[in-house]
Amino acid sequence: MIRIALLAAAAAIAVTPVGAAEPDGLVLPPGFHAEVVADGLGSIRHMALRGNDIYVSTRHGRDQPSVGIVALRLGPDHMPLQTTQFSKVDQGTGIRIYNGALYAASGTGVWRFTLDDMLVPTAMPDEIVTGLTATNHPIAFDGKGNLYVGIDGGGGASNCPDPATPKGEKPKGLDPCPLLETRGGVWRFDASKTGQTLADGTRFATGYRNMSAMDWKTGDTLYGAWHGRDATHKTWPELLTQADDDHIADEMHRVVQGTDMGWPYTYWDGARGQRLMAPDYGGDGKKQAPRGKYATPVAAFQPMRPAVLDLVFYEGNRFPLKYRHGAFLAMHGGGSDGTVLPGGHNGYSVVFVPFRGGKAGKPVDFISGFAGPGPGDRNVKTAAHRPVGVAVGPDGDLYVADSNKGRIWRISYGETAH
């Protein structure tokens, strides 16, 4: 049952003096405040906002029923007047509003819902893209009628293993990797045409592992951020130390037609600032990739990959000028294998990447404290909250979604804390 944190919940969301502690122990820059908008929404992912309405994508476990899309209508106080759920479209992560319609990804395609004044669409949805592989499909639009859909590559230590490798030997990768024909990249489709398959699309970019974070930067091009490879030291301890593994970064890229981000052949070493060959493709922890063949990230996130899961460019007017045109990224938090580190894993935060003159600056923490008050709380097993989605409202406020408790916060600037 979806449970909404309404103002009627009294003291929990009562007005408190400026400077009071933020909800859930969140730590924000001076002048910013967080407010819980909704809670108990389940395993939520990305968000799309239209006026006072929020549409939220969801995922569910193998033995759990589908929740579909969660929809909320907020009142003037930013608290929900109505909340509901509709459709069975889920598992795909990506959700956007374009040309007055709601586009939402499923595990196998992308659907379009015509919106009217009602919160819940009344017409049957159109299937724009069908027959996709993988389950994670971020989506974006260029404003020129094109829909961009990401299709994950895969996981594990060796992402494209050669089945002919003798038993007992270390994995060797296939070159070229056949997975890249249908996965591990971004495909472009006609946003208005129904019934398209992968063959109808154009492979726009290639060479990433798992990318949930994708947004079109106004006046520029597509940007995406994705997960670096896992278990490299564990599989090749004779080649890479644990410190080497920790410096394999999550990568953020400027993506244009033909961009190759290097997966599965390479990885980005954040400590060296170099692209290195992966061990299953002849790498030894030091061997550099061919210069100019693969893209260089505009930002890299390490040590210990923070599991970036969403990004949004800020084009609003509510925040100070230095945030304009920059990117907010949701860092879900590392340690998905269940490893508990006394000092905690990286992530469990919202990071900001400034942009000036079209170039990305150094990433900085914007919101921390999601996992809990101590560094040791930054573990999958103990984290209170894990940021999974970020979106900017029409009024310029930032919204952050949590996958652990299904909570959504509104981040405002210059308002009295609630």
XYZ file of C-alpha atoms in Angstrom:
418
model
C 0.000 0.000 0.000
C 1.392 3.385 -0.985
C 1.741 5.649 2.036
C 2.047 9.392 1.529
C 3.678 11.718 4.044
C 0.970 14.373 4.232
C 1.052 17.618 6.172
C -1.619 16.078 8.368
C 1.166 13.917 9.746
C 1.659 16.885 12.067
C 4.938 17.147 13.925
C 6.949 15.111 11.431
C 6.612 17.860 8.836
C 5.947 20.832 11.088
C 7.548 24.174 10.308
C 10.791 24.639 12.207
C 13.190 27.573 12.430
C 15.781 28.264 9.749
C 18.931 26.293 10.542
C 17.041 23.316 11.946
C 18.259 19.837 11.096
C 17.220 18.567 7.691
C 14.910 15.536 7.439
C 16.618 12.139 7.544
C 19.889 13.777 8.552
C 20.580 15.033 5.038
C 23.486 17.451 4.684
C 23.053 20.230 2.101
C 24.959 23.405 1.169
C 24.037 26.581 3.110
C 20.701 28.034 2.033
C 19.297 24.745 0.726
C 16.587 22.761 2.471
C 14.989 19.345 2.013
C 11.348 18.460 2.493
C 9.783 14.996 2.360
C 7.113 15.007 -0.338
C 6.178 11.324 -0.377
C 7.090 8.095 1.361
C 6.424 4.374 1.096
C 6.193 4.339 -2.699
C 8.058 1.056 -3.046
C 11.050 0.299 -5.252
C 11.010 3.515 -7.259
C 13.494 4.697 -9.881
C 13.315 7.805 -12.074
C 10.815 10.693 -12.066
C 9.131 12.958 -14.627
C 7.383 16.187 -13.603
C 4.580 18.150 -15.266
C 3.180 21.151 -13.424
C 2.222 19.810 -9.992
C 2.257 16.176 -11.118
C 5.043 13.655 -10.512
C 5.262 10.371 -12.428
C 7.607 7.728 -11.013
C 8.957 4.564 -12.623
C 9.244 1.413 -10.521
C 10.874 -1.991 -10.393
C 9.775 -5.132 -8.602
C 11.350 -8.380 -7.464
C 10.789 -11.799 -8.986
C 8.002 -12.715 -6.560
C 6.514 -9.233 -6.217
C 3.510 -7.842 -8.108
C 3.967 -5.070 -10.636
C 3.288 -1.581 -9.316
C 3.490 0.057 -12.718
C 3.806 3.842 -12.719
C 3.203 5.821 -9.526
C 1.531 9.214 -10.005
C 1.239 12.062 -7.495
C -0.537 15.408 -7.734
C 0.867 18.035 -5.385
C -0.959 20.959 -3.835
C 0.298 24.542 -3.387
C 2.156 23.392 -0.249
C 4.027 20.751 -2.302
C 2.256 17.953 -0.438
C 0.280 15.262 -2.326
C -3.427 15.854 -2.894
C -3.730 12.602 -4.814
C -1.582 9.537 -5.323
C -2.282 6.505 -7.436
C -0.674 3.934 -9.675
C -1.533 2.811 -13.177
C -0.417 0.556 -16.012
C 1.887 -2.447 -15.773
C 4.800 -0.652 -17.424
C 7.789 -1.040 -15.115
C 11.323 -2.448 -14.855
C 12.703 -0.073 -17.486
C 13.767 2.870 -15.241
C 13.478 5.617 -17.894
C 10.504 8.000 -17.734
C 10.124 11.420 -19.415
C 7.528 13.930 -20.555
C 7.857 15.081 -24.162
C 5.430 17.042 -26.332
C 2.656 16.690 -23.766
C 2.960 12.909 -23.490
C 4.461 10.615 -20.868
C 7.069 8.187 -22.178
C 7.985 5.267 -19.908
C 10.342 2.353 -20.462
C 9.530 -1.247 -19.628
C 11.930 -4.171 -19.556
C 11.372 -4.717 -23.275
C 10.369 -1.385 -24.795
C 9.154 2.195 -24.500
C 5.505 3.251 -24.124
C 3.782 6.598 -24.724
C 0.808 7.787 -22.656
C -1.240 10.752 -23.882
C -1.776 13.198 -21.019
C -4.741 15.480 -20.414
C -5.792 17.434 -17.321
C -6.320 14.226 -15.360
C -3.472 12.790 -13.316
C -3.923 9.309 -14.783
C -3.969 8.960 -18.588
C -7.373 7.850 -19.851
C -6.330 6.574 -23.290
C -4.540 3.301 -23.942
C -0.771 3.745 -24.355
C 1.119 3.362 -27.616
C 4.157 1.097 -27.792
C 6.838 3.203 -29.473
C 9.690 0.680 -29.257
C 9.338 -3.059 -28.681
C 11.508 -6.157 -28.427
C 14.435 -4.658 -26.505
C 16.900 -6.781 -24.535
C 18.180 -6.189 -20.981
C 15.812 -4.531 -18.494
C 17.316 -1.111 -17.858
C 16.402 1.508 -20.458
C 17.064 5.190 -19.714
C 15.451 7.547 -22.215
C 16.028 11.120 -23.407
C 14.807 13.499 -26.135
C 16.699 16.020 -28.249
C 13.721 18.321 -28.862
C 13.857 17.548 -32.594
C 11.584 14.522 -32.604
C 14.184 11.925 -31.671
C 13.992 9.470 -28.790
C 17.235 8.070 -27.344
C 17.122 4.718 -25.553
C 19.948 3.115 -23.616
C 20.406 -0.664 -23.513
C 22.716 -2.082 -20.853
C 25.669 -4.255 -21.758
C 26.053 -6.586 -18.819
C 27.946 -7.224 -15.614
C 30.540 -9.440 -14.031
C 34.311 -9.513 -14.224
C 34.516 -10.587 -17.868
C 31.691 -8.968 -19.775
C 32.077 -10.644 -23.167
C 33.880 -13.950 -22.492
C 35.190 -16.196 -25.231
C 33.451 -19.589 -24.786
C 36.504 -21.266 -26.323
C 38.692 -20.304 -23.353
C 39.954 -23.577 -21.801
C 38.399 -24.531 -18.497
C 40.436 -23.325 -15.552
C 42.063 -20.444 -17.437
C 41.345 -16.783 -16.763
C 38.537 -15.407 -18.954
C 39.443 -13.920 -22.312
C 37.186 -11.465 -24.086
C 35.797 -11.729 -27.592
C 37.043 -9.051 -29.991
C 34.880 -7.737 -31.498
C 32.334 -8.257 -28.740
C 29.085 -9.517 -30.345
C 26.978 -8.091 -27.490
C 27.601 -4.605 -28.853
C 25.407 -5.344 -31.861
C 22.290 -5.214 -29.698
C 23.401 -3.959 -26.273
C 25.885 -1.737 -24.475
C 24.891 1.430 -26.304
C 22.360 4.141 -27.132
C 19.889 3.801 -30.016
C 17.969 6.668 -31.634
C 14.324 6.289 -32.676
C 11.511 8.423 -34.081
C 9.644 9.657 -30.991
C 6.307 9.763 -32.846
C 6.331 6.407 -34.631
C 4.786 3.307 -33.041
C 5.869 -0.317 -33.316
C 9.571 0.253 -33.869
C 12.131 -2.470 -33.174
C 15.874 -2.220 -32.685
C 16.325 -2.640 -36.436
C 14.327 0.552 -37.020
C 16.628 2.563 -34.774
C 20.105 3.938 -35.352
C 22.948 2.966 -33.062
C 23.954 6.410 -31.838
C 26.763 5.454 -29.441
C 28.365 2.312 -28.052
C 30.738 0.911 -25.459
C 29.209 1.168 -22.016
C 28.429 -1.413 -19.369
C 25.353 -0.315 -17.374
C 24.016 3.207 -17.865
C 20.853 4.394 -16.127
C 21.846 8.071 -16.065
C 21.131 9.943 -19.294
C 19.953 13.465 -20.151
C 20.011 15.842 -23.113
C 21.851 19.092 -22.334
C 20.026 22.060 -23.847
C 21.993 23.597 -26.714
C 24.529 20.784 -26.646
C 24.038 17.024 -26.926
C 23.364 13.848 -24.977
C 25.244 13.053 -21.772
C 25.329 9.767 -19.910
C 26.989 8.235 -16.855
C 27.615 4.540 -16.328
C 29.038 1.909 -13.997
C 32.646 0.795 -14.233
C 33.500 -2.898 -14.224
C 33.349 -5.016 -11.048
C 35.449 -7.788 -9.473
C 38.561 -7.060 -11.528
C 41.043 -7.541 -8.671
C 39.159 -10.609 -7.462
C 39.493 -12.252 -10.880
C 43.017 -11.042 -11.719
C 44.787 -10.487 -8.362
C 48.150 -11.035 -10.037
C 47.559 -8.020 -12.299
C 45.555 -5.507 -10.263
C 45.692 -4.705 -6.563
C 42.560 -3.827 -4.614
C 43.654 -0.184 -4.834
C 43.835 -0.509 -8.630
C 40.314 -1.949 -8.625
C 39.046 0.872 -6.411
C 40.255 3.418 -8.964
C 38.220 1.887 -11.802
C 35.745 4.731 -12.142
C 32.120 5.255 -12.971
C 32.240 7.471 -16.063
C 30.249 10.477 -17.311
C 30.457 11.167 -21.048
C 29.464 13.715 -23.626
C 27.782 11.481 -26.194
C 27.610 12.317 -29.899
C 26.967 10.209 -32.984
C 29.602 7.474 -33.096
C 30.938 7.854 -29.546
C 32.673 4.686 -28.308
C 33.124 4.649 -24.517
C 35.413 1.641 -24.503
C 33.475 -1.180 -22.816
C 34.211 -4.086 -22.583
C 37.736 -3.662 -23.918
C 38.897 -0.928 -21.547
C 38.225 0.913 -18.297
C 39.002 4.389 -16.960
C 41.620 4.536 -14.199
C 40.649 7.559 -12.123
C 43.960 7.723 -10.260
C 46.061 7.770 -13.427
C 43.531 9.712 -15.476
C 44.033 7.199 -18.276
C 42.044 4.639 -20.221
C 43.607 1.210 -19.692
C 43.104 -2.111 -21.414
C 40.965 -4.596 -19.481
C 42.720 -7.779 -18.280
C 40.507 -9.989 -20.463
C 41.775 -7.986 -23.456
C 45.483 -8.119 -22.692
C 45.634 -5.473 -19.977
C 47.968 -5.715 -16.996
C 46.793 -2.797 -14.867
C 49.155 -0.418 -16.675
C 48.736 -0.963 -20.421
C 47.032 2.041 -21.997
C 44.281 1.789 -24.588
C 45.051 3.055 -28.106
C 45.009 6.849 -28.030
C 42.041 8.485 -29.704
C 40.096 5.272 -30.219
C 37.810 5.616 -27.206
C 36.121 8.602 -25.578
C 37.537 10.367 -22.528
C 34.984 10.961 -19.754
C 34.065 14.535 -18.869
C 33.926 13.410 -15.227
C 34.982 10.269 -13.368
C 33.737 9.068 -9.997
C 36.109 7.074 -7.766
C 37.598 5.575 -5.635
C 35.176 2.702 -5.141
C 32.488 3.130 -7.767
C 29.469 5.021 -6.344
C 26.914 3.398 -8.703
C 25.596 6.448 -10.549
C 21.932 5.888 -11.476
C 20.511 9.171 -12.755
C 21.502 12.618 -13.958
C 19.661 15.812 -14.787
C 20.914 19.148 -16.068
C 19.765 22.170 -14.111
C 18.213 24.892 -16.279
C 16.017 26.396 -13.552
C 16.156 29.806 -11.892
C 15.620 28.947 -8.222
C 19.176 27.925 -7.364
C 22.237 30.221 -7.311
C 23.766 31.017 -10.689
C 26.706 28.623 -10.272
C 24.302 25.687 -10.564
C 22.863 26.803 -13.919
C 23.678 24.400 -16.769
C 25.376 21.958 -14.369
C 24.430 18.332 -13.747
C 23.042 16.690 -10.623
C 23.733 12.952 -10.345
C 22.139 10.365 -8.054
C 24.780 8.060 -6.580
C 22.975 4.913 -5.472
C 25.946 3.675 -3.442
C 28.583 0.995 -3.873
C 28.868 -2.437 -2.319
C 26.141 -4.211 -4.262
C 27.900 -7.507 -3.535
C 26.998 -7.058 0.126
C 30.539 -6.289 1.283
C 30.506 -4.225 4.477
C 33.418 -1.822 4.892
C 34.061 -0.124 8.259
C 34.636 3.165 6.459
C 31.699 2.656 4.124
C 31.454 2.595 0.347
C 31.407 5.542 -2.031
C 28.111 7.082 -3.129
C 24.832 7.310 -1.191
C 24.759 10.959 -2.217
C 23.770 13.497 -4.845
C 26.788 14.909 -6.674
C 26.964 18.124 -8.695
C 29.142 18.574 -11.791
C 29.454 22.262 -12.755
C 29.632 23.284 -16.413
C 31.276 26.498 -17.614
C 31.805 27.366 -21.237
C 30.467 23.962 -22.184
C 33.115 22.114 -20.168
C 32.593 20.021 -17.049
C 34.279 20.979 -13.804
C 35.250 18.938 -10.764
C 32.430 16.882 -9.189
C 31.422 17.937 -5.667
C 29.052 16.450 -3.107
C 25.744 18.340 -3.104
C 23.703 16.204 -0.686
C 25.099 13.578 1.669
C 23.793 11.692 4.685
C 21.278 9.499 2.867
C 22.752 6.289 4.275
C 22.986 7.541 7.852
C 25.109 9.790 10.076
C 28.344 7.761 9.986
C 30.693 6.676 7.163
C 30.097 3.041 8.118
C 26.413 3.432 7.256
C 27.325 3.649 3.570
C 26.750 -0.047 2.933
C 23.908 -1.797 1.125
C 22.988 -3.776 4.243
C 22.746 -0.781 6.588
C 21.938 2.282 4.467
C 18.738 4.066 5.461
C 18.253 5.554 1.987
C 19.801 5.200 -1.473
C 19.343 7.991 -4.066
C 18.107 6.557 -7.344
C 16.496 9.431 -9.255
C 16.838 13.197 -9.709
C 14.515 15.564 -11.579
C 13.947 19.308 -11.805
C 10.438 20.670 -11.335
C 8.897 23.425 -13.463
C 9.494 25.864 -10.595
C 13.208 25.048 -10.463
C 13.222 22.888 -7.339
C 15.161 19.614 -7.371
C 13.453 16.322 -6.541
C 15.374 13.280 -5.289
C 14.004 9.712 -5.159
C 15.104 6.903 -2.817
C 14.860 3.207 -3.687
C 15.012 1.819 -0.133
C 11.849 3.295 1.372
C 10.279 4.845 -1.696
C 10.796 8.372 -0.412
C 10.900 11.595 -2.441
C 12.445 14.841 -1.211
C 12.001 18.330 -2.641
C 15.184 20.399 -2.483
C 14.607 24.155 -2.393
C 16.803 27.200 -1.937
C 16.143 30.125 0.369
C 13.006 28.681 1.965
C 12.347 28.051 5.640
C 13.263 24.495 6.591
C 10.404 22.073 7.085
